[in-house]
Amino acid sequence: MGTRGFTTAILHSDRSRPIEHGALHKPIHTSVAYGYADARDLARVFQGELAGYTYARQGTPTTSALEDKVTAMEQGIATVAFGAGMGAIASTVLALLRAGDHLVSSSYLFGNTDSLFNTFDQLGLVVSFVDATDAANIEAVLKPETRMVFVETIANPRTQVADLAAIGELCKARGIIYVVDNTMTSPCLFLPKRAGASLVINSLTKCIGGHGNALGGAVTDTGLYDWSTYPHIHENYRKGDAAKWGIWQIRKKGLRDMGAALAADAAHHLAVGAETLALRMERSCANALKLATYLEAHPRVARVYYPGLQSHPQHERARALFRGAGGLFSFELAEGIDCFDFLNRLEIVVSSSNLGDNRTLAIPVAHTIYFEMGAERRASMGFGDSLIRISTGIEDAEDLVADFRQALG
Ligand SMILES: *Cc1c(COP(=O)(O)O)cnc(C)c1O
């Protein structure tokens, strides 16, 4: 990204490589296959000796342009884009770990990631879920077989903030791969690299795309992990610059073998969305703080969970680490108010899944995205049946406050 500002760098990144006709956007390349005048070049591309494209499951010029943007935003060395955030998480873990390896995960997780890690546990990985708001809890479960630690920056939906920097130091000292899911903060609010992350996950569907019109995910290598010491890099990928071994294996094993490829038109939507990330995040964070502050003082609201509020247990940590407290908060209505009746009274705010959309969305999490995991696991994640999650959009703040006021009235 050099010395340029965040938004300047994204806006002009496509032009860092020549584009046909002087176009300002990278075009949407829909070709599945790529031909070569010299068949030896085709072989060289397959063998990793020449940069190029072979078959769209492993990438296209359009997905590469998006990957370059994400790499620049995260200040990393390389990125692999996937068809969804879940594809990025599944591929990263499956490409790097083997049966018997120990994965330590925060217990405060996006519901589908929690479900995925339970599947991996059944396949022979050993998974420990621990309270990641204190690095000591992670340290307490480490074993010689621990190869990876996985945390979210601000946990979905209860907004616990992981002990990001201390966990980074712990992983560095033990040579453990540290994976940080940056979806809730986005590289605009936080660079996991600064906390020692080896790999950064982003669901591009959320804040980076921003418009709720395309799915995508990415994993970025920050360049901090020494892959030359990692025992599970396949012989074929122990070639050239060791800094790229890990991400190369993720691209090959994850994208090529598992096939969670990102379509070119989705990549284009996401790249256009990324241009306004910083502007949208600023507005969405301001709206979240305004609404959370309003609701915390409201007699019909029992509790509000938002790292931007002083009442939040990790408020100071969030202030120290993040440029803003994010566009997501959750809250519980006072005893006796039905959460569905309340949601039905909202006029602007939409009852809907997704987050990081330009529109403000509300969802009763225990009954929807966290339904499958059961009451006991939900309680261990710190929330009960009445919790409502709000993802704030970029509407005018007064309209949002007025909508909540009338719905609570
Ligand atoms: C949505 C989400 C994901 C998964 O991303 P998709 O693009 O929906 O597959 C992963 N992690 C977090 C924190 C999320 O919010």
Short mmCIF file of C-alpha atoms and ligand atoms in Angstrom, two decimals:
data_model
loop_
_atom_site.label_atom_id
_atom_site.label_comp_id
_atom_site.label_asym_id
_atom_site.label_seq_id
_atom_site.Cartn_x
_atom_site.Cartn_y
_atom_site.Cartn_z
CA MET A 1 0.00 0.00 0.00
CA GLY A 2 3.09 2.21 0.34
CA THR A 3 2.56 5.66 1.76
CA ARG A 4 -0.87 6.18 0.20
CA GLY A 5 -3.99 6.32 2.30
CA PHE A 6 -6.33 3.33 2.61
CA THR A 7 -8.98 4.52 0.16
CA THR A 8 -6.57 6.05 -2.37
CA ALA A 9 -4.69 2.77 -2.60
CA ILE A 10 -7.85 0.68 -3.19
CA LEU A 11 -9.24 3.09 -5.80
CA HIS A 12 -6.12 2.98 -7.94
CA SER A 13 -4.94 -0.61 -7.37
CA ASP A 14 -6.42 -2.01 -10.62
CA ARG A 15 -4.26 0.38 -12.63
CA SER A 16 -1.05 -0.97 -11.10
CA ARG A 17 -1.23 -3.56 -13.93
CA PRO A 18 -2.11 -2.56 -17.50
CA ILE A 19 -5.83 -2.76 -18.35
CA GLU A 20 -7.20 -2.94 -21.91
CA HIS A 21 -8.30 0.39 -23.47
CA GLY A 22 -7.23 2.33 -20.36
CA ALA A 23 -10.29 1.06 -18.48
CA LEU A 24 -10.34 2.19 -14.84
CA HIS A 25 -11.92 -1.06 -13.64
CA LYS A 26 -10.49 -4.49 -14.08
CA PRO A 27 -12.87 -6.23 -16.52
CA ILE A 28 -14.89 -9.33 -15.63
CA HIS A 29 -13.04 -12.27 -17.17
CA THR A 30 -15.53 -15.11 -17.49
CA SER A 31 -13.24 -17.52 -19.34
CA VAL A 32 -12.83 -20.83 -17.54
CA ALA A 33 -9.71 -21.88 -19.45
CA TYR A 34 -6.60 -19.99 -20.59
CA GLY A 35 -4.65 -20.86 -23.75
CA TYR A 36 -0.93 -20.59 -24.50
CA ALA A 37 0.81 -20.17 -27.86
CA ASP A 38 3.75 -22.16 -26.50
CA ALA A 39 2.63 -25.36 -24.80
CA ARG A 40 5.80 -25.24 -22.69
CA ASP A 41 4.43 -22.07 -21.06
CA LEU A 42 1.26 -23.95 -20.15
CA ALA A 43 3.42 -26.57 -18.43
CA ARG A 44 5.45 -23.88 -16.66
CA VAL A 45 2.30 -22.25 -15.31
CA PHE A 46 1.09 -25.65 -14.05
CA GLN A 47 4.43 -26.25 -12.36
CA GLY A 48 4.44 -22.85 -10.66
CA GLU A 49 7.46 -21.60 -12.63
CA LEU A 50 5.55 -18.97 -14.59
CA ALA A 51 2.74 -16.72 -13.34
CA GLY A 52 -0.50 -17.21 -15.27
CA TYR A 53 -3.93 -18.78 -15.37
CA THR A 54 -4.93 -22.32 -16.27
CA TYR A 55 -8.45 -23.05 -15.13
CA ALA A 56 -10.79 -20.67 -13.32
CA ARG A 57 -11.21 -22.87 -10.24
CA GLN A 58 -7.71 -21.73 -9.23
CA GLY A 59 -8.24 -18.08 -10.08
CA THR A 60 -8.85 -15.59 -12.89
CA PRO A 61 -7.48 -12.11 -13.63
CA THR A 62 -10.66 -10.74 -11.98
CA THR A 63 -10.19 -12.68 -8.74
CA SER A 64 -6.47 -11.78 -8.75
CA ALA A 65 -7.33 -8.07 -8.90
CA LEU A 66 -9.57 -8.50 -5.85
CA GLU A 67 -6.90 -10.55 -4.06
CA ASP A 68 -4.39 -7.74 -4.66
CA LYS A 69 -6.81 -5.24 -3.10
CA VAL A 70 -7.30 -7.41 -0.01
CA THR A 71 -3.54 -7.98 0.31
CA ALA A 72 -2.98 -4.22 0.17
CA MET A 73 -5.75 -3.53 2.70
CA GLU A 74 -4.35 -6.12 5.15
CA GLN A 75 -0.73 -5.12 4.44
CA GLY A 76 0.00 -8.78 3.78
CA ILE A 77 2.11 -10.61 1.20
CA ALA A 78 -0.57 -12.63 -0.66
CA THR A 79 -4.27 -13.46 -0.60
CA VAL A 80 -6.45 -16.29 -1.90
CA ALA A 81 -10.10 -15.45 -2.60
CA PHE A 82 -12.93 -17.99 -2.18
CA GLY A 83 -16.60 -18.23 -3.08
CA ALA A 84 -17.59 -17.42 0.53
CA GLY A 85 -15.99 -16.72 3.90
CA MET A 86 -16.77 -20.29 4.96
CA GLY A 87 -14.82 -21.58 1.95
CA ALA A 88 -11.82 -19.56 3.11
CA ILE A 89 -12.01 -20.89 6.68
CA ALA A 90 -12.61 -24.53 5.68
CA SER A 91 -9.84 -24.48 3.08
CA THR A 92 -7.30 -22.85 5.39
CA VAL A 93 -7.79 -25.43 8.12
CA LEU A 94 -8.01 -28.44 5.77
CA ALA A 95 -4.98 -27.36 3.74
CA LEU A 96 -2.70 -26.91 6.76
CA LEU A 97 -3.78 -29.40 9.45
CA ARG A 98 -3.78 -33.18 9.59
CA ALA A 99 -5.57 -35.79 11.72
CA GLY A 100 -4.30 -35.68 15.30
CA ASP A 101 -3.36 -31.99 15.13
CA HIS A 102 -4.79 -29.75 17.83
CA LEU A 103 -6.77 -26.63 16.90
CA VAL A 104 -7.53 -24.12 19.66
CA SER A 105 -10.49 -21.93 18.86
CA SER A 106 -12.22 -19.11 20.63
CA SER A 107 -15.52 -20.39 21.98
CA TYR A 108 -17.12 -17.12 20.85
CA LEU A 109 -17.65 -17.82 17.18
CA PHE A 110 -19.81 -17.23 14.16
CA GLY A 111 -22.33 -20.13 14.29
CA ASN A 112 -21.31 -21.76 11.01
CA THR A 113 -17.61 -21.69 11.97
CA ASP A 114 -18.53 -23.39 15.25
CA SER A 115 -20.43 -26.05 13.29
CA LEU A 116 -17.52 -26.50 10.85
CA PHE A 117 -14.97 -26.95 13.64
CA ASN A 118 -17.18 -29.61 15.22
CA THR A 119 -17.17 -31.42 11.85
CA PHE A 120 -13.36 -31.23 11.77
CA ASP A 121 -13.27 -32.68 15.28
CA GLN A 122 -15.22 -35.68 13.96
CA LEU A 123 -12.70 -36.03 11.10
CA GLY A 124 -9.77 -36.43 13.49
CA LEU A 125 -8.61 -32.94 14.36
CA VAL A 126 -8.69 -32.29 18.08
CA VAL A 127 -10.53 -29.01 18.70
CA SER A 128 -10.59 -27.09 22.01
CA PHE A 129 -12.99 -24.17 22.44
CA VAL A 130 -11.83 -21.65 25.03
CA ASP A 131 -12.70 -18.15 26.24
CA ALA A 132 -10.30 -16.10 24.11
CA THR A 133 -10.86 -12.82 25.94
CA ASP A 134 -7.85 -13.88 28.07
CA ALA A 135 -4.73 -15.38 26.45
CA ALA A 136 -4.08 -17.36 29.64
CA ASN A 137 -7.07 -19.58 28.78
CA ILE A 138 -5.46 -20.40 25.44
CA GLU A 139 -2.06 -21.04 27.01
CA ALA A 140 -3.67 -23.42 29.51
CA VAL A 141 -4.82 -25.85 26.78
CA LEU A 142 -1.75 -25.79 24.49
CA LYS A 143 -0.17 -29.17 23.75
CA PRO A 144 2.82 -30.27 21.67
CA GLU A 145 0.30 -31.07 18.85
CA THR A 146 -1.24 -27.59 18.86
CA ARG A 147 -0.71 -26.25 15.34
CA MET A 148 -3.28 -23.49 15.03
CA VAL A 149 -5.15 -20.91 17.12
CA PHE A 150 -8.30 -19.36 15.61
CA VAL A 151 -10.09 -16.27 16.95
CA GLU A 152 -12.50 -13.58 15.75
CA THR A 153 -11.61 -9.95 16.46
CA ILE A 154 -15.03 -8.97 17.81
CA ALA A 155 -17.13 -12.09 18.27
CA ASN A 156 -20.42 -12.48 16.50
CA PRO A 157 -23.03 -11.99 18.10
CA ARG A 158 -22.12 -11.08 21.73
CA THR A 159 -19.18 -8.80 20.76
CA GLN A 160 -16.52 -10.26 23.08
CA VAL A 161 -13.13 -8.88 22.02
CA ALA A 162 -10.33 -11.47 21.89
CA ASP A 163 -7.04 -10.87 23.72
CA LEU A 164 -5.57 -10.37 20.25
CA ALA A 165 -2.06 -9.07 20.95
CA ALA A 166 -1.26 -11.41 23.85
CA ILE A 167 -2.46 -14.44 21.85
CA GLY A 168 -0.21 -13.27 19.02
CA GLU A 169 2.81 -13.26 21.33
CA LEU A 170 1.93 -16.69 22.66
CA CYS A 171 1.63 -18.15 19.15
CA LYS A 172 4.88 -16.57 18.05
CA ALA A 173 6.77 -17.98 21.02
CA ARG A 174 5.42 -21.49 20.31
CA GLY A 175 5.58 -21.45 16.50
CA ILE A 176 1.79 -21.87 16.23
CA ILE A 177 -0.18 -20.61 13.20
CA TYR A 178 -2.38 -17.74 14.40
CA VAL A 179 -5.54 -17.24 12.33
CA VAL A 180 -7.64 -14.13 12.94
CA ASP A 181 -11.11 -13.73 11.43
CA ASN A 182 -11.22 -9.97 10.77
CA THR A 183 -14.74 -9.96 9.29
CA MET A 184 -16.34 -7.89 12.05
CA THR A 185 -13.69 -5.19 12.09
CA SER A 186 -12.45 -5.34 8.47
CA PRO A 187 -8.95 -4.09 7.60
CA CYS A 188 -10.35 -0.56 7.80
CA LEU A 189 -10.70 -0.74 11.60
CA PHE A 190 -7.98 -3.24 12.48
CA LEU A 191 -4.91 -4.92 10.99
CA PRO A 192 -4.51 -8.37 12.63
CA LYS A 193 -0.90 -8.31 11.39
CA ARG A 194 -0.20 -5.72 14.12
CA ALA A 195 -1.31 -8.31 16.69
CA GLY A 196 0.96 -10.97 15.21
CA ALA A 197 -1.59 -12.84 13.05
CA SER A 198 -0.12 -15.35 10.58
CA LEU A 199 -3.25 -15.56 8.43
CA VAL A 200 -6.24 -13.22 8.24
CA ILE A 201 -9.71 -14.34 7.20
CA ASN A 202 -12.26 -11.91 5.77
CA SER A 203 -15.79 -12.72 4.71
CA LEU A 204 -15.86 -10.34 1.73
CA THR A 205 -19.64 -10.76 1.72
CA LYS A 206 -19.87 -8.52 4.78
CA CYS A 207 -18.20 -5.11 5.28
CA ILE A 208 -15.76 -5.26 2.36
CA GLY A 209 -18.42 -5.97 -0.30
CA GLY A 210 -20.90 -3.97 1.76
CA HIS A 211 -23.92 -4.05 -0.50
CA GLY A 212 -25.24 -7.52 0.23
CA ASN A 213 -25.13 -8.44 -3.46
CA ALA A 214 -22.25 -10.92 -3.69
CA LEU A 215 -20.71 -13.73 -1.61
CA GLY A 216 -16.96 -14.05 -1.19
CA GLY A 217 -14.19 -14.80 1.28
CA ALA A 218 -10.44 -14.45 1.54
CA VAL A 219 -7.38 -15.58 3.46
CA THR A 220 -4.35 -13.29 3.54
CA ASP A 221 -0.84 -14.28 4.59
CA THR A 222 0.67 -11.47 6.67
CA GLY A 223 4.21 -12.71 6.06
CA LEU A 224 4.88 -13.17 9.78
CA TYR A 225 4.84 -16.98 9.95
CA ASP A 226 7.99 -18.91 9.06
CA TRP A 227 6.65 -21.67 6.79
CA SER A 228 10.11 -23.20 6.37
CA THR A 229 9.67 -24.60 9.91
CA TYR A 230 6.15 -25.98 9.33
CA PRO A 231 6.14 -29.78 8.98
CA HIS A 232 2.92 -30.11 6.94
CA ILE A 233 4.00 -28.26 3.79
CA HIS A 234 3.81 -30.78 0.95
CA GLU A 235 7.05 -31.50 -0.91
CA ASN A 236 5.59 -29.97 -4.13
CA TYR A 237 5.14 -26.58 -2.46
CA ARG A 238 8.58 -26.42 -0.80
CA LYS A 239 9.96 -24.49 -3.75
CA GLY A 240 11.02 -20.89 -4.18
CA ASP A 241 10.34 -18.21 -1.59
CA ALA A 242 9.47 -19.97 1.70
CA ALA A 243 7.30 -17.00 2.71
CA LYS A 244 4.78 -18.12 0.04
CA TRP A 245 4.70 -21.85 0.86
CA GLY A 246 1.72 -21.65 3.19
CA ILE A 247 -0.52 -19.57 0.93
CA TRP A 248 0.51 -21.65 -2.10
CA GLN A 249 -0.61 -24.82 -0.33
CA ILE A 250 -3.90 -23.14 0.65
CA ARG A 251 -4.50 -22.15 -2.99
CA LYS A 252 -3.68 -25.61 -4.29
CA LYS A 253 -5.28 -27.79 -1.64
CA GLY A 254 -8.09 -25.42 -0.78
CA LEU A 255 -9.11 -23.71 -3.99
CA ARG A 256 -7.99 -26.25 -6.60
CA ASP A 257 -8.86 -29.49 -4.76
CA MET A 258 -11.90 -28.39 -2.77
CA GLY A 259 -13.35 -26.03 -5.35
CA ALA A 260 -14.80 -23.19 -3.29
CA ALA A 261 -13.95 -20.83 -6.17
CA LEU A 262 -15.09 -17.22 -6.44
CA ALA A 263 -17.03 -16.34 -9.60
CA ALA A 264 -15.64 -13.44 -11.63
CA ASP A 265 -18.82 -11.35 -11.53
CA ALA A 266 -19.03 -11.73 -7.73
CA ALA A 267 -15.35 -10.70 -7.51
CA HIS A 268 -16.16 -7.58 -9.52
CA HIS A 269 -19.10 -6.62 -7.25
CA LEU A 270 -16.88 -7.10 -4.18
CA ALA A 271 -14.03 -5.06 -5.68
CA VAL A 272 -16.37 -2.15 -6.41
CA GLY A 273 -17.80 -2.41 -2.87
CA ALA A 274 -14.29 -2.33 -1.40
CA GLU A 275 -13.71 1.14 -2.87
CA THR A 276 -16.06 2.72 -0.32
CA LEU A 277 -15.23 0.51 2.67
CA ALA A 278 -13.69 3.31 4.77
CA LEU A 279 -16.58 5.72 4.11
CA ARG A 280 -19.22 3.12 4.91
CA MET A 281 -17.45 1.85 8.05
CA GLU A 282 -17.22 5.34 9.48
CA ARG A 283 -20.97 5.87 9.07
CA SER A 284 -21.93 2.39 10.22
CA CYS A 285 -19.74 2.64 13.37
CA ALA A 286 -21.22 6.07 14.19
CA ASN A 287 -24.75 4.70 13.75
CA ALA A 288 -23.96 1.68 15.96
CA LEU A 289 -22.60 3.89 18.75
CA LYS A 290 -25.59 6.22 18.56
CA LEU A 291 -28.14 3.39 18.63
CA ALA A 292 -26.32 1.38 21.32
CA THR A 293 -26.09 4.47 23.52
CA TYR A 294 -29.79 5.22 22.98
CA LEU A 295 -30.87 1.66 23.75
CA GLU A 296 -28.66 1.33 26.84
CA ALA A 297 -30.54 4.24 28.44
CA HIS A 298 -33.98 2.94 27.42
CA PRO A 299 -36.13 1.48 30.24
CA ARG A 300 -37.47 -1.28 27.95
CA VAL A 301 -33.98 -2.57 27.18
CA ALA A 302 -32.26 -4.87 29.69
CA ARG A 303 -28.70 -5.04 28.32
CA VAL A 304 -26.67 -3.81 25.34
CA TYR A 305 -23.44 -5.43 24.14
CA TYR A 306 -21.24 -3.11 22.10
CA PRO A 307 -17.46 -2.62 22.49
CA GLY A 308 -17.95 1.11 21.94
CA LEU A 309 -19.86 1.43 25.23
CA GLN A 310 -17.98 2.02 28.48
CA SER A 311 -20.05 -0.75 30.08
CA HIS A 312 -18.49 -3.34 27.74
CA PRO A 313 -15.92 -5.55 29.55
CA GLN A 314 -13.33 -5.14 26.76
CA HIS A 315 -14.08 -1.47 26.00
CA GLU A 316 -10.52 -0.34 26.75
CA ARG A 317 -9.00 -3.12 24.66
CA ALA A 318 -11.27 -2.23 21.74
CA ARG A 319 -10.29 1.43 22.03
CA ALA A 320 -6.60 0.54 22.08
CA LEU A 321 -6.77 -1.86 19.12
CA PHE A 322 -9.52 -0.70 16.74
CA ARG A 323 -10.13 2.53 14.83
CA GLY A 324 -13.83 2.14 15.62
CA ALA A 325 -15.95 -0.32 17.61
CA GLY A 326 -17.65 -1.81 14.55
CA GLY A 327 -21.11 -1.83 13.04
CA LEU A 328 -22.56 -4.66 15.07
CA PHE A 329 -24.10 -4.80 18.52
CA SER A 330 -26.62 -6.98 20.30
CA PHE A 331 -29.14 -6.37 23.05
CA GLU A 332 -31.81 -7.95 25.21
CA LEU A 333 -35.26 -6.47 25.69
CA ALA A 334 -36.67 -6.05 29.20
CA GLU A 335 -38.50 -9.04 30.68
CA GLY A 336 -41.93 -9.59 29.17
CA ILE A 337 -41.39 -7.97 25.76
CA ASP A 338 -41.58 -10.48 22.93
CA CYS A 339 -38.61 -10.09 20.58
CA PHE A 340 -40.64 -11.08 17.51
CA ASP A 341 -43.37 -8.52 18.27
CA PHE A 342 -40.66 -5.89 18.67
CA LEU A 343 -38.94 -6.81 15.39
CA ASN A 344 -42.27 -6.71 13.54
CA ARG A 345 -42.82 -3.13 14.70
CA LEU A 346 -39.55 -1.89 13.14
CA GLU A 347 -40.22 -0.10 9.85
CA ILE A 348 -36.79 0.79 8.44
CA VAL A 349 -34.71 -1.92 10.10
CA VAL A 350 -35.13 -5.22 8.25
CA SER A 351 -35.51 -8.61 9.97
CA SER A 352 -32.76 -10.37 8.09
CA SER A 353 -29.56 -12.35 8.33
CA ASN A 354 -26.25 -10.92 6.99
CA LEU A 355 -24.17 -8.09 8.40
CA GLY A 356 -22.05 -5.29 7.05
CA ASP A 357 -24.83 -4.41 4.59
CA ASN A 358 -25.61 -0.78 3.77
CA ARG A 359 -29.06 -1.42 5.29
CA THR A 360 -29.57 -1.88 9.02
CA LEU A 361 -30.52 -5.51 9.72
CA ALA A 362 -31.88 -7.16 12.87
CA ILE A 363 -32.08 -10.85 13.75
CA PRO A 364 -33.18 -12.87 16.82
CA VAL A 365 -30.05 -15.03 16.86
CA ALA A 366 -31.10 -17.93 19.13
CA HIS A 367 -34.07 -18.70 16.89
CA THR A 368 -32.23 -18.44 13.59
CA ILE A 369 -28.48 -18.54 12.90
CA TYR A 370 -27.64 -20.05 16.31
CA PHE A 371 -30.71 -22.33 16.52
CA GLU A 372 -29.00 -25.56 15.46
CA MET A 373 -26.34 -25.51 18.19
CA GLY A 374 -28.78 -25.78 21.09
CA ALA A 375 -29.41 -23.82 24.28
CA GLU A 376 -26.45 -25.17 26.25
CA ARG A 377 -23.82 -24.13 23.69
CA ARG A 378 -25.55 -20.76 23.24
CA ALA A 379 -25.37 -20.19 26.99
CA SER A 380 -21.62 -21.00 26.92
CA MET A 381 -21.23 -18.32 24.25
CA GLY A 382 -22.85 -15.87 26.63
CA PHE A 383 -26.33 -15.33 25.26
CA GLY A 384 -29.91 -16.37 25.92
CA ASP A 385 -33.05 -16.74 23.82
CA SER A 386 -34.04 -13.06 23.66
CA LEU A 387 -30.80 -11.68 22.20
CA ILE A 388 -31.29 -9.47 19.12
CA ARG A 389 -28.32 -8.74 16.86
CA ILE A 390 -28.19 -5.46 14.97
CA SER A 391 -25.92 -4.76 12.03
CA THR A 392 -26.03 -1.05 11.40
CA GLY A 393 -26.10 0.28 7.87
CA ILE A 394 -25.47 3.74 6.53
CA GLU A 395 -28.96 5.23 6.92
CA ASP A 396 -29.34 8.66 8.53
CA ALA A 397 -28.88 8.21 12.27
CA GLU A 398 -32.01 10.17 13.25
CA ASP A 399 -34.18 7.83 11.17
CA LEU A 400 -32.73 4.77 12.88
CA VAL A 401 -33.17 6.19 16.39
CA ALA A 402 -36.76 7.20 15.51
CA ASP A 403 -37.48 3.68 14.24
CA PHE A 404 -36.28 2.07 17.48
CA ARG A 405 -38.12 4.69 19.54
CA GLN A 406 -41.47 3.96 17.89
CA ALA A 407 -40.92 0.18 17.99
CA LEU A 408 -40.15 0.31 21.73
CA GLY A 409 -42.91 2.82 22.43
C1 LIG B 1 -20.41 -14.27 7.80
C2 LIG B 1 -19.18 -14.65 8.54
C3 LIG B 1 -18.36 -15.68 8.06
C4 LIG B 1 -18.70 -16.48 6.83
O1 LIG B 1 -18.72 -15.73 5.68
P1 LIG B 1 -19.65 -16.09 4.40
O2 LIG B 1 -19.13 -15.18 3.36
O3 LIG B 1 -21.06 -15.83 4.78
O4 LIG B 1 -19.40 -17.53 4.10
C5 LIG B 1 -17.22 -15.96 8.77
N1 LIG B 1 -16.89 -15.30 9.89
C6 LIG B 1 -17.66 -14.30 10.38
C7 LIG B 1 -17.23 -13.59 11.62
C8 LIG B 1 -18.83 -13.95 9.72
O5 LIG B 1 -19.60 -12.97 10.22
#
